[in-house]
């Protein structure tokens, strides 16, 4: 079985995700055994009229980060689709990058469950808490 590391994750980000996700300019900060940390730089394009990063961008970041955590736990990318995403917005993020820390809670044969915490760069306090579930559609190592 292959190893899913930062280089593999960076390649996956360029190949598999929709162009609008790529336009978020995400970077892979860390890949662990069953977790991942992604960074989304601040952009005025992602803010609401009050300068706060919009919820849609934050939810997309969380969803994307979990794909990398599931891939890390699986040791390779595997096709998957989001079944459920429950998002709690705890505090606004404005004027700074957002960090997403995603971890797999349970990886089964056909389902994966995870938790993502988003925070403003430089602030360890959680800004967004997300719980997710994914249907696993293929074997690890199959390209999407």
Short mmCIF file of C-alpha atoms in Angstrom, two decimals:
data_model
loop_
_atom_site.label_atom_id
_atom_site.label_comp_id
_atom_site.label_asym_id
_atom_site.label_seq_id
_atom_site.Cartn_x
_atom_site.Cartn_y
_atom_site.Cartn_z
CA UNK A 1 0.00 0.00 0.00
CA UNK A 2 1.31 3.46 -0.83
CA UNK A 3 2.08 6.24 1.59
CA UNK A 4 0.06 9.44 1.53
CA UNK A 5 2.36 12.31 2.43
CA UNK A 6 2.55 16.07 1.87
CA UNK A 7 3.88 15.65 -1.68
CA UNK A 8 1.08 13.23 -2.61
CA UNK A 9 -1.47 15.57 -1.02
CA UNK A 10 -0.18 18.59 -2.93
CA UNK A 11 -0.37 16.63 -6.18
CA UNK A 12 -3.91 15.48 -5.33
CA UNK A 13 -5.00 19.06 -4.66
CA UNK A 14 -3.93 20.02 -8.19
CA UNK A 15 -5.50 17.00 -9.95
CA UNK A 16 -8.75 16.03 -8.28
CA UNK A 17 -10.49 19.13 -6.97
CA UNK A 18 -12.77 21.48 -8.89
CA UNK A 19 -11.20 24.66 -10.28
CA UNK A 20 -13.06 26.88 -7.79
CA UNK A 21 -11.55 24.89 -4.90
CA UNK A 22 -8.10 25.33 -6.47
CA UNK A 23 -8.80 29.07 -6.63
CA UNK A 24 -8.95 29.11 -2.82
CA UNK A 25 -5.12 28.73 -2.99
CA UNK A 26 -5.08 26.12 -0.24
CA UNK A 27 -1.76 24.76 0.96
CA UNK A 28 -1.07 21.47 2.69
CA UNK A 29 0.64 22.33 5.97
CA UNK A 30 0.82 18.83 7.45
CA UNK A 31 -0.25 15.24 6.77
CA UNK A 32 -0.28 12.80 9.69
CA UNK A 33 -1.35 9.18 10.08
CA UNK A 34 -5.05 10.04 10.06
CA UNK A 35 -5.10 13.81 10.07
CA UNK A 36 -4.30 16.81 7.93
CA UNK A 37 -3.78 20.56 8.35
CA UNK A 38 -4.62 22.89 5.47
CA UNK A 39 -4.20 26.66 5.20
CA UNK A 40 -6.49 29.00 3.29
CA UNK A 41 -5.00 32.48 2.80
CA UNK A 42 -7.19 35.48 3.52
CA UNK A 43 -8.77 37.07 0.45
CA UNK A 44 -11.28 39.88 0.16
CA UNK A 45 -13.01 37.70 -2.48
CA UNK A 46 -14.06 35.34 0.32
CA UNK A 47 -15.56 37.94 2.64
CA UNK A 48 -19.07 39.13 3.29
CA UNK A 49 -19.88 42.83 3.25
CA UNK A 50 -18.53 43.17 6.81
CA UNK A 51 -15.06 41.75 6.06
CA UNK A 52 -15.72 38.37 7.70
CA UNK A 53 -14.77 35.23 5.76
CA UNK A 54 -18.04 33.75 4.50
CA UNK A 55 -19.40 30.48 5.80
CA UNK A 56 -19.46 28.91 2.33
CA UNK A 57 -15.68 29.28 1.98
CA UNK A 58 -15.10 27.93 5.48
CA UNK A 59 -17.33 24.91 4.86
CA UNK A 60 -15.53 24.18 1.58
CA UNK A 61 -12.18 24.36 3.39
CA UNK A 62 -13.39 21.94 6.08
CA UNK A 63 -14.80 19.49 3.52
CA UNK A 64 -11.60 19.59 1.48
CA UNK A 65 -9.37 19.12 4.53
CA UNK A 66 -11.24 15.96 5.50
CA UNK A 67 -10.58 14.40 2.09
CA UNK A 68 -6.87 14.65 2.92
CA UNK A 69 -7.32 13.23 6.43
CA UNK A 70 -9.28 10.24 5.05
CA UNK A 71 -6.60 9.75 2.38
CA UNK A 72 -3.90 9.83 5.07
CA UNK A 73 -5.78 7.23 7.15
CA UNK A 74 -6.26 5.10 4.02
CA UNK A 75 -2.57 5.50 3.04
CA UNK A 76 -3.70 6.73 -0.40
CA UNK A 77 -6.45 8.77 -2.02
CA UNK A 78 -9.73 6.95 -2.48
CA UNK A 79 -12.86 8.23 -4.19
CA UNK A 80 -15.39 9.47 -1.63
CA UNK A 81 -18.39 11.73 -1.32
CA UNK A 82 -19.70 13.83 1.54
CA UNK A 83 -22.79 12.32 3.17
CA UNK A 84 -23.16 14.78 6.04
CA UNK A 85 -21.48 17.97 7.24
CA UNK A 86 -22.64 19.68 10.44
CA UNK A 87 -21.00 23.05 10.96
CA UNK A 88 -21.02 25.26 14.06
CA UNK A 89 -19.70 28.80 13.66
CA UNK A 90 -18.23 29.87 17.00
CA UNK A 91 -16.48 33.15 16.16
CA UNK A 92 -15.76 35.14 12.98
CA UNK A 93 -12.52 35.00 11.02
CA UNK A 94 -11.46 38.25 9.36
CA UNK A 95 -8.24 39.68 7.95
CA UNK A 96 -6.11 36.57 8.36
CA UNK A 97 -5.55 33.09 6.95
CA UNK A 98 -7.65 30.17 8.19
CA UNK A 99 -6.17 26.87 9.37
CA UNK A 100 -8.18 23.65 9.12
CA UNK A 101 -7.19 20.72 11.31
CA UNK A 102 -9.01 17.58 10.17
CA UNK A 103 -8.91 14.22 11.88
CA UNK A 104 -10.53 10.90 11.13
CA UNK A 105 -12.58 9.63 14.06
CA UNK A 106 -13.50 6.32 12.43
CA UNK A 107 -12.48 4.78 9.14
CA UNK A 108 -14.60 1.85 8.08
CA UNK A 109 -14.83 -0.19 4.90
CA UNK A 110 -17.58 1.95 3.34
CA UNK A 111 -17.84 5.02 5.60
CA UNK A 112 -15.50 7.51 7.27
CA UNK A 113 -16.30 9.95 10.06
CA UNK A 114 -14.30 13.00 10.94
CA UNK A 115 -13.93 16.19 12.91
CA UNK A 116 -12.48 19.47 11.63
CA UNK A 117 -11.56 22.55 13.63
CA UNK A 118 -11.01 25.85 11.85
CA UNK A 119 -9.11 28.68 13.49
CA UNK A 120 -7.72 32.04 12.52
CA UNK A 121 -3.98 31.84 11.92
CA UNK A 122 -2.20 32.94 15.09
CA UNK A 123 -5.24 32.24 17.29
CA UNK A 124 -5.54 28.75 18.79
CA UNK A 125 -9.19 29.25 19.74
CA UNK A 126 -11.64 27.32 17.53
CA UNK A 127 -13.66 29.53 15.19
CA UNK A 128 -15.60 26.74 13.48
CA UNK A 129 -16.32 23.16 14.55
CA UNK A 130 -17.36 20.62 11.91
CA UNK A 131 -18.47 16.98 12.07
CA UNK A 132 -18.51 15.02 8.80
CA UNK A 133 -19.40 11.65 7.31
CA UNK A 134 -18.21 10.32 3.93
CA UNK A 135 -19.21 7.37 1.78
CA UNK A 136 -16.08 5.62 0.51
CA UNK A 137 -16.64 4.80 -3.16
CA UNK A 138 -13.51 2.89 -4.09
CA UNK A 139 -10.32 1.29 -2.95
CA UNK A 140 -7.32 3.34 -1.82
CA UNK A 141 -4.96 4.18 -4.64
CA UNK A 142 -7.67 4.48 -7.31
CA UNK A 143 -7.48 7.87 -8.95
CA UNK A 144 -10.50 10.13 -9.16
#
